[in-house]
Amino acid sequence: MNRAYLGRVERGRQNIWVTTAVRIATALGTELAALFVDAAATHCDEEPAE
């Protein structure tokens, strides 16, 4: 995966498919749900990505 693409995903500037989120979780050695729990705790007051 392109590092610029991952950076946009991290910053909430890029929407992704579930399959891509699964690939990211797998690469990080974590469950997919953990990505969403962390995101909700960190970004709950921000506007969603377009």
PDB file of N, CA, C and O in Angstrom:
ATOM      1  N   MET A   1       0.833  -1.179   0.000  1.00  0.00           N
ATOM      2  CA  MET A   1       0.000   0.000   0.000  1.00  0.00           C
ATOM      3  C   MET A   1       0.880   1.245   0.000  1.00  0.00           C
ATOM      4  O   MET A   1       1.914   1.270   0.651  1.00  0.00           O
ATOM      5  N   ASN A   2       0.449   2.232  -0.700  1.00  0.00           N
ATOM      6  CA  ASN A   2       1.183   3.485  -0.807  1.00  0.00           C
ATOM      7  C   ASN A   2       1.159   4.243   0.518  1.00  0.00           C
ATOM      8  O   ASN A   2       0.114   4.379   1.152  1.00  0.00           O
ATOM      9  N   ARG A   3       2.313   4.751   0.949  1.00  0.00           N
ATOM     10  CA  ARG A   3       2.397   5.470   2.221  1.00  0.00           C
ATOM     11  C   ARG A   3       1.563   6.755   2.217  1.00  0.00           C
ATOM     12  O   ARG A   3       0.971   7.115   3.229  1.00  0.00           O
ATOM     13  N   ALA A   4       1.491   7.430   1.092  1.00  0.00           N
ATOM     14  CA  ALA A   4       0.674   8.649   1.012  1.00  0.00           C
ATOM     15  C   ALA A   4      -0.799   8.307   1.208  1.00  0.00           C
ATOM     16  O   ALA A   4      -1.535   9.028   1.886  1.00  0.00           O
ATOM     17  N   TYR A   5      -1.235   7.195   0.616  1.00  0.00           N
ATOM     18  CA  TYR A   5      -2.616   6.732   0.777  1.00  0.00           C
ATOM     19  C   TYR A   5      -2.907   6.440   2.242  1.00  0.00           C
ATOM     20  O   TYR A   5      -3.923   6.880   2.784  1.00  0.00           O
ATOM     21  N   LEU A   6      -2.012   5.707   2.903  1.00  0.00           N
ATOM     22  CA  LEU A   6      -2.202   5.398   4.322  1.00  0.00           C
ATOM     23  C   LEU A   6      -2.241   6.669   5.169  1.00  0.00           C
ATOM     24  O   LEU A   6      -3.012   6.766   6.119  1.00  0.00           O
ATOM     25  N   GLY A   7      -1.423   7.640   4.824  1.00  0.00           N
ATOM     26  CA  GLY A   7      -1.432   8.910   5.541  1.00  0.00           C
ATOM     27  C   GLY A   7      -2.774   9.615   5.421  1.00  0.00           C
ATOM     28  O   GLY A   7      -3.290  10.158   6.394  1.00  0.00           O
ATOM     29  N   ARG A   8      -3.355   9.599   4.217  1.00  0.00           N
ATOM     30  CA  ARG A   8      -4.674  10.206   4.026  1.00  0.00           C
ATOM     31  C   ARG A   8      -5.737   9.471   4.823  1.00  0.00           C
ATOM     32  O   ARG A   8      -6.639  10.083   5.394  1.00  0.00           O
ATOM     33  N   VAL A   9      -5.624   8.146   4.886  1.00  0.00           N
ATOM     34  CA  VAL A   9      -6.562   7.355   5.683  1.00  0.00           C
ATOM     35  C   VAL A   9      -6.433   7.729   7.154  1.00  0.00           C
ATOM     36  O   VAL A   9      -7.434   7.973   7.835  1.00  0.00           O
ATOM     37  N   GLU A  10      -5.214   7.801   7.660  1.00  0.00           N
ATOM     38  CA  GLU A  10      -4.975   8.151   9.065  1.00  0.00           C
ATOM     39  C   GLU A  10      -5.540   9.519   9.416  1.00  0.00           C
ATOM     40  O   GLU A  10      -6.046   9.721  10.515  1.00  0.00           O
ATOM     41  N   ARG A  11      -5.424  10.447   8.499  1.00  0.00           N
ATOM     42  CA  ARG A  11      -5.905  11.812   8.755  1.00  0.00           C
ATOM     43  C   ARG A  11      -7.390  11.975   8.473  1.00  0.00           C
ATOM     44  O   ARG A  11      -7.950  13.051   8.668  1.00  0.00           O
ATOM     45  N   GLY A  12      -8.036  10.921   8.013  1.00  0.00           N
ATOM     46  CA  GLY A  12      -9.461  10.986   7.722  1.00  0.00           C
ATOM     47  C   GLY A  12      -9.782  11.711   6.437  1.00  0.00           C
ATOM     48  O   GLY A  12     -10.900  12.173   6.222  1.00  0.00           O
ATOM     49  N   ARG A  13      -8.815  11.813   5.544  1.00  0.00           N
ATOM     50  CA  ARG A  13      -9.009  12.499   4.264  1.00  0.00           C
ATOM     51  C   ARG A  13      -9.388  11.538   3.144  1.00  0.00           C
ATOM     52  O   ARG A  13      -9.721  11.957   2.047  1.00  0.00           O
ATOM     53  N   GLN A  14      -9.288  10.234   3.419  1.00  0.00           N
ATOM     54  CA  GLN A  14      -9.543   9.217   2.409  1.00  0.00           C
ATOM     55  C   GLN A  14     -10.454   8.158   3.002  1.00  0.00           C
ATOM     56  O   GLN A  14     -10.161   7.606   4.046  1.00  0.00           O
ATOM     57  N   ASN A  15     -11.573   7.896   2.345  1.00  0.00           N
ATOM     58  CA  ASN A  15     -12.435   6.781   2.737  1.00  0.00           C
ATOM     59  C   ASN A  15     -11.874   5.500   2.153  1.00  0.00           C
ATOM     60  O   ASN A  15     -11.272   5.509   1.081  1.00  0.00           O
ATOM     61  N   ILE A  16     -12.087   4.387   2.851  1.00  0.00           N
ATOM     62  CA  ILE A  16     -11.558   3.125   2.379  1.00  0.00           C
ATOM     63  C   ILE A  16     -12.644   2.059   2.376  1.00  0.00           C
ATOM     64  O   ILE A  16     -13.665   2.192   3.046  1.00  0.00           O
ATOM     65  N   TRP A  17     -12.424   0.996   1.630  1.00  0.00           N
ATOM     66  CA  TRP A  17     -13.302  -0.159   1.611  1.00  0.00           C
ATOM     67  C   TRP A  17     -13.006  -1.010   2.838  1.00  0.00           C
ATOM     68  O   TRP A  17     -11.902  -0.974   3.391  1.00  0.00           O
ATOM     69  N   VAL A  18     -13.950  -1.813   3.244  1.00  0.00           N
ATOM     70  CA  VAL A  18     -13.760  -2.708   4.387  1.00  0.00           C
ATOM     71  C   VAL A  18     -12.597  -3.657   4.124  1.00  0.00           C
ATOM     72  O   VAL A  18     -11.795  -3.927   5.021  1.00  0.00           O
ATOM     73  N   THR A  19     -12.470  -4.128   2.904  1.00  0.00           N
ATOM     74  CA  THR A  19     -11.371  -5.054   2.601  1.00  0.00           C
ATOM     75  C   THR A  19     -10.011  -4.393   2.816  1.00  0.00           C
ATOM     76  O   THR A  19      -9.072  -5.047   3.270  1.00  0.00           O
ATOM     77  N   THR A  20      -9.912  -3.107   2.521  1.00  0.00           N
ATOM     78  CA  THR A  20      -8.667  -2.388   2.762  1.00  0.00           C
ATOM     79  C   THR A  20      -8.426  -2.232   4.258  1.00  0.00           C
ATOM     80  O   THR A  20      -7.294  -2.381   4.730  1.00  0.00           O
ATOM     81  N   ALA A  21      -9.473  -1.953   5.018  1.00  0.00           N
ATOM     82  CA  ALA A  21      -9.340  -1.849   6.471  1.00  0.00           C
ATOM     83  C   ALA A  21      -8.882  -3.178   7.066  1.00  0.00           C
ATOM     84  O   ALA A  21      -8.056  -3.201   7.990  1.00  0.00           O
ATOM     85  N   VAL A  22      -9.377  -4.281   6.534  1.00  0.00           N
ATOM     86  CA  VAL A  22      -8.949  -5.607   6.993  1.00  0.00           C
ATOM     87  C   VAL A  22      -7.466  -5.813   6.697  1.00  0.00           C
ATOM     88  O   VAL A  22      -6.715  -6.312   7.546  1.00  0.00           O
ATOM     89  N   ARG A  23      -7.029  -5.408   5.526  1.00  0.00           N
ATOM     90  CA  ARG A  23      -5.603  -5.533   5.180  1.00  0.00           C
ATOM     91  C   ARG A  23      -4.731  -4.715   6.115  1.00  0.00           C
ATOM     92  O   ARG A  23      -3.665  -5.166   6.534  1.00  0.00           O
ATOM     93  N   ILE A  24      -5.179  -3.510   6.458  1.00  0.00           N
ATOM     94  CA  ILE A  24      -4.418  -2.658   7.375  1.00  0.00           C
ATOM     95  C   ILE A  24      -4.360  -3.299   8.755  1.00  0.00           C
ATOM     96  O   ILE A  24      -3.284  -3.369   9.376  1.00  0.00           O
ATOM     97  N   ALA A  25      -5.487  -3.786   9.246  1.00  0.00           N
ATOM     98  CA  ALA A  25      -5.528  -4.435  10.558  1.00  0.00           C
ATOM     99  C   ALA A  25      -4.613  -5.653  10.584  1.00  0.00           C
ATOM    100  O   ALA A  25      -3.869  -5.861  11.549  1.00  0.00           O
ATOM    101  N   THR A  26      -4.660  -6.447   9.534  1.00  0.00           N
ATOM    102  CA  THR A  26      -3.808  -7.634   9.452  1.00  0.00           C
ATOM    103  C   THR A  26      -2.333  -7.247   9.479  1.00  0.00           C
ATOM    104  O   THR A  26      -1.533  -7.850  10.192  1.00  0.00           O
ATOM    105  N   ALA A  27      -1.976  -6.232   8.718  1.00  0.00           N
ATOM    106  CA  ALA A  27      -0.586  -5.777   8.683  1.00  0.00           C
ATOM    107  C   ALA A  27      -0.125  -5.264  10.047  1.00  0.00           C
ATOM    108  O   ALA A  27       1.044  -5.414  10.411  1.00  0.00           O
ATOM    109  N   LEU A  28      -1.055  -4.679  10.805  1.00  0.00           N
ATOM    110  CA  LEU A  28      -0.721  -4.169  12.136  1.00  0.00           C
ATOM    111  C   LEU A  28      -0.793  -5.254  13.211  1.00  0.00           C
ATOM    112  O   LEU A  28      -0.450  -5.000  14.359  1.00  0.00           O
ATOM    113  N   GLY A  29      -1.275  -6.426  12.834  1.00  0.00           N
ATOM    114  CA  GLY A  29      -1.385  -7.526  13.783  1.00  0.00           C
ATOM    115  C   GLY A  29      -2.484  -7.330  14.810  1.00  0.00           C
ATOM    116  O   GLY A  29      -2.336  -7.720  15.967  1.00  0.00           O
ATOM    117  N   THR A  30      -3.591  -6.731  14.388  1.00  0.00           N
ATOM    118  CA  THR A  30      -4.702  -6.469  15.292  1.00  0.00           C
ATOM    119  C   THR A  30      -6.024  -6.855  14.633  1.00  0.00           C
ATOM    120  O   THR A  30      -6.062  -7.174  13.454  1.00  0.00           O
ATOM    121  N   GLU A  31      -7.068  -6.827  15.413  1.00  0.00           N
ATOM    122  CA  GLU A  31      -8.406  -7.100  14.892  1.00  0.00           C
ATOM    123  C   GLU A  31      -8.956  -5.834  14.233  1.00  0.00           C
ATOM    124  O   GLU A  31      -8.641  -4.713  14.652  1.00  0.00           O
ATOM    125  N   LEU A  32      -9.812  -6.013  13.248  1.00  0.00           N
ATOM    126  CA  LEU A  32     -10.428  -4.887  12.559  1.00  0.00           C
ATOM    127  C   LEU A  32     -11.188  -3.991  13.538  1.00  0.00           C
ATOM    128  O   LEU A  32     -11.085  -2.767  13.479  1.00  0.00           O
ATOM    129  N   ALA A  33     -11.919  -4.587  14.466  1.00  0.00           N
ATOM    130  CA  ALA A  33     -12.711  -3.819  15.427  1.00  0.00           C
ATOM    131  C   ALA A  33     -11.834  -2.880  16.256  1.00  0.00           C
ATOM    132  O   ALA A  33     -12.266  -1.781  16.620  1.00  0.00           O
ATOM    133  N   ALA A  34     -10.608  -3.263  16.531  1.00  0.00           N
ATOM    134  CA  ALA A  34      -9.709  -2.423  17.327  1.00  0.00           C
ATOM    135  C   ALA A  34      -9.409  -1.103  16.622  1.00  0.00           C
ATOM    136  O   ALA A  34      -9.240  -0.071  17.278  1.00  0.00           O
ATOM    137  N   LEU A  35      -9.370  -1.119  15.302  1.00  0.00           N
ATOM    138  CA  LEU A  35      -9.122   0.122  14.560  1.00  0.00           C
ATOM    139  C   LEU A  35     -10.264   1.103  14.763  1.00  0.00           C
ATOM    140  O   LEU A  35     -10.048   2.309  14.894  1.00  0.00           O
ATOM    141  N   PHE A  36     -11.479   0.592  14.800  1.00  0.00           N
ATOM    142  CA  PHE A  36     -12.641   1.458  14.949  1.00  0.00           C
ATOM    143  C   PHE A  36     -12.806   1.947  16.384  1.00  0.00           C
ATOM    144  O   PHE A  36     -13.210   3.077  16.605  1.00  0.00           O
ATOM    145  N   VAL A  37     -12.476   1.119  17.355  1.00  0.00           N
ATOM    146  CA  VAL A  37     -12.546   1.528  18.763  1.00  0.00           C
ATOM    147  C   VAL A  37     -11.562   2.665  18.995  1.00  0.00           C
ATOM    148  O   VAL A  37     -11.908   3.691  19.569  1.00  0.00           O
ATOM    149  N   ASP A  38     -10.335   2.504  18.520  1.00  0.00           N
ATOM    150  CA  ASP A  38      -9.327   3.552  18.683  1.00  0.00           C
ATOM    151  C   ASP A  38      -9.729   4.829  17.960  1.00  0.00           C
ATOM    152  O   ASP A  38      -9.550   5.920  18.466  1.00  0.00           O
ATOM    153  N   ALA A  39     -10.280   4.700  16.768  1.00  0.00           N
ATOM    154  CA  ALA A  39     -10.691   5.868  15.993  1.00  0.00           C
ATOM    155  C   ALA A  39     -11.815   6.614  16.691  1.00  0.00           C
ATOM    156  O   ALA A  39     -11.821   7.841  16.749  1.00  0.00           O
ATOM    157  N   ALA A  40     -12.769   5.894  17.248  1.00  0.00           N
ATOM    158  CA  ALA A  40     -13.890   6.534  17.939  1.00  0.00           C
ATOM    159  C   ALA A  40     -13.404   7.278  19.174  1.00  0.00           C
ATOM    160  O   ALA A  40     -13.867   8.383  19.464  1.00  0.00           O
ATOM    161  N   ALA A  41     -12.472   6.725  19.887  1.00  0.00           N
ATOM    162  CA  ALA A  41     -11.953   7.361  21.092  1.00  0.00           C
ATOM    163  C   ALA A  41     -11.122   8.594  20.757  1.00  0.00           C
ATOM    164  O   ALA A  41     -11.124   9.575  21.487  1.00  0.00           O
ATOM    165  N   THR A  42     -10.454   8.554  19.627  1.00  0.00           N
ATOM    166  CA  THR A  42      -9.550   9.637  19.248  1.00  0.00           C
ATOM    167  C   THR A  42     -10.241  10.762  18.493  1.00  0.00           C
ATOM    168  O   THR A  42      -9.927  11.926  18.680  1.00  0.00           O
ATOM    169  N   HIS A  43     -11.205  10.431  17.628  1.00  0.00           N
ATOM    170  CA  HIS A  43     -11.764  11.413  16.700  1.00  0.00           C
ATOM    171  C   HIS A  43     -13.267  11.609  16.839  1.00  0.00           C
ATOM    172  O   HIS A  43     -13.926  11.985  15.873  1.00  0.00           O
ATOM    173  N   CYS A  44     -13.822  11.378  17.993  1.00  0.00           N
ATOM    174  CA  CYS A  44     -15.279  11.416  18.128  1.00  0.00           C
ATOM    175  C   CYS A  44     -15.863  12.811  17.924  1.00  0.00           C
ATOM    176  O   CYS A  44     -17.039  12.952  17.621  1.00  0.00           O
ATOM    177  N   ASP A  45     -15.064  13.867  18.013  1.00  0.00           N
ATOM    178  CA  ASP A  45     -15.603  15.212  17.865  1.00  0.00           C
ATOM    179  C   ASP A  45     -15.246  15.849  16.506  1.00  0.00           C
ATOM    180  O   ASP A  45     -15.574  16.993  16.271  1.00  0.00           O
ATOM    181  N   GLU A  46     -14.619  15.091  15.611  1.00  0.00           N
ATOM    182  CA  GLU A  46     -14.237  15.622  14.308  1.00  0.00           C
ATOM    183  C   GLU A  46     -15.293  15.343  13.255  1.00  0.00           C
ATOM    184  O   GLU A  46     -16.094  14.426  13.395  1.00  0.00           O
ATOM    185  N   GLU A  47     -15.276  16.121  12.194  1.00  0.00           N
ATOM    186  CA  GLU A  47     -16.183  15.924  11.064  1.00  0.00           C
ATOM    187  C   GLU A  47     -15.758  14.683  10.294  1.00  0.00           C
ATOM    188  O   GLU A  47     -14.564  14.416  10.154  1.00  0.00           O
ATOM    189  N   PRO A  48     -16.688  13.900   9.751  1.00  0.00           N
ATOM    190  CA  PRO A  48     -16.330  12.727   8.957  1.00  0.00           C
ATOM    191  C   PRO A  48     -15.671  13.106   7.654  1.00  0.00           C
ATOM    192  O   PRO A  48     -15.871  14.214   7.137  1.00  0.00           O
ATOM    193  N   ALA A  49     -14.889  12.179   7.105  1.00  0.00           N
ATOM    194  CA  ALA A  49     -14.219  12.408   5.818  1.00  0.00           C
ATOM    195  C   ALA A  49     -15.256  12.444   4.707  1.00  0.00           C
ATOM    196  O   ALA A  49     -16.297  11.811   4.784  1.00  0.00           O
ATOM    197  N   GLU A  50     -14.956  13.194   3.652  1.00  0.00           N
ATOM    198  CA  GLU A  50     -15.844  13.282   2.487  1.00  0.00           C
ATOM    199  C   GLU A  50     -15.462  12.288   1.443  1.00  0.00           C
ATOM    200  O   GLU A  50     -14.412  11.890   1.276  1.00  0.00           O
TER     201      GLU A  50
END
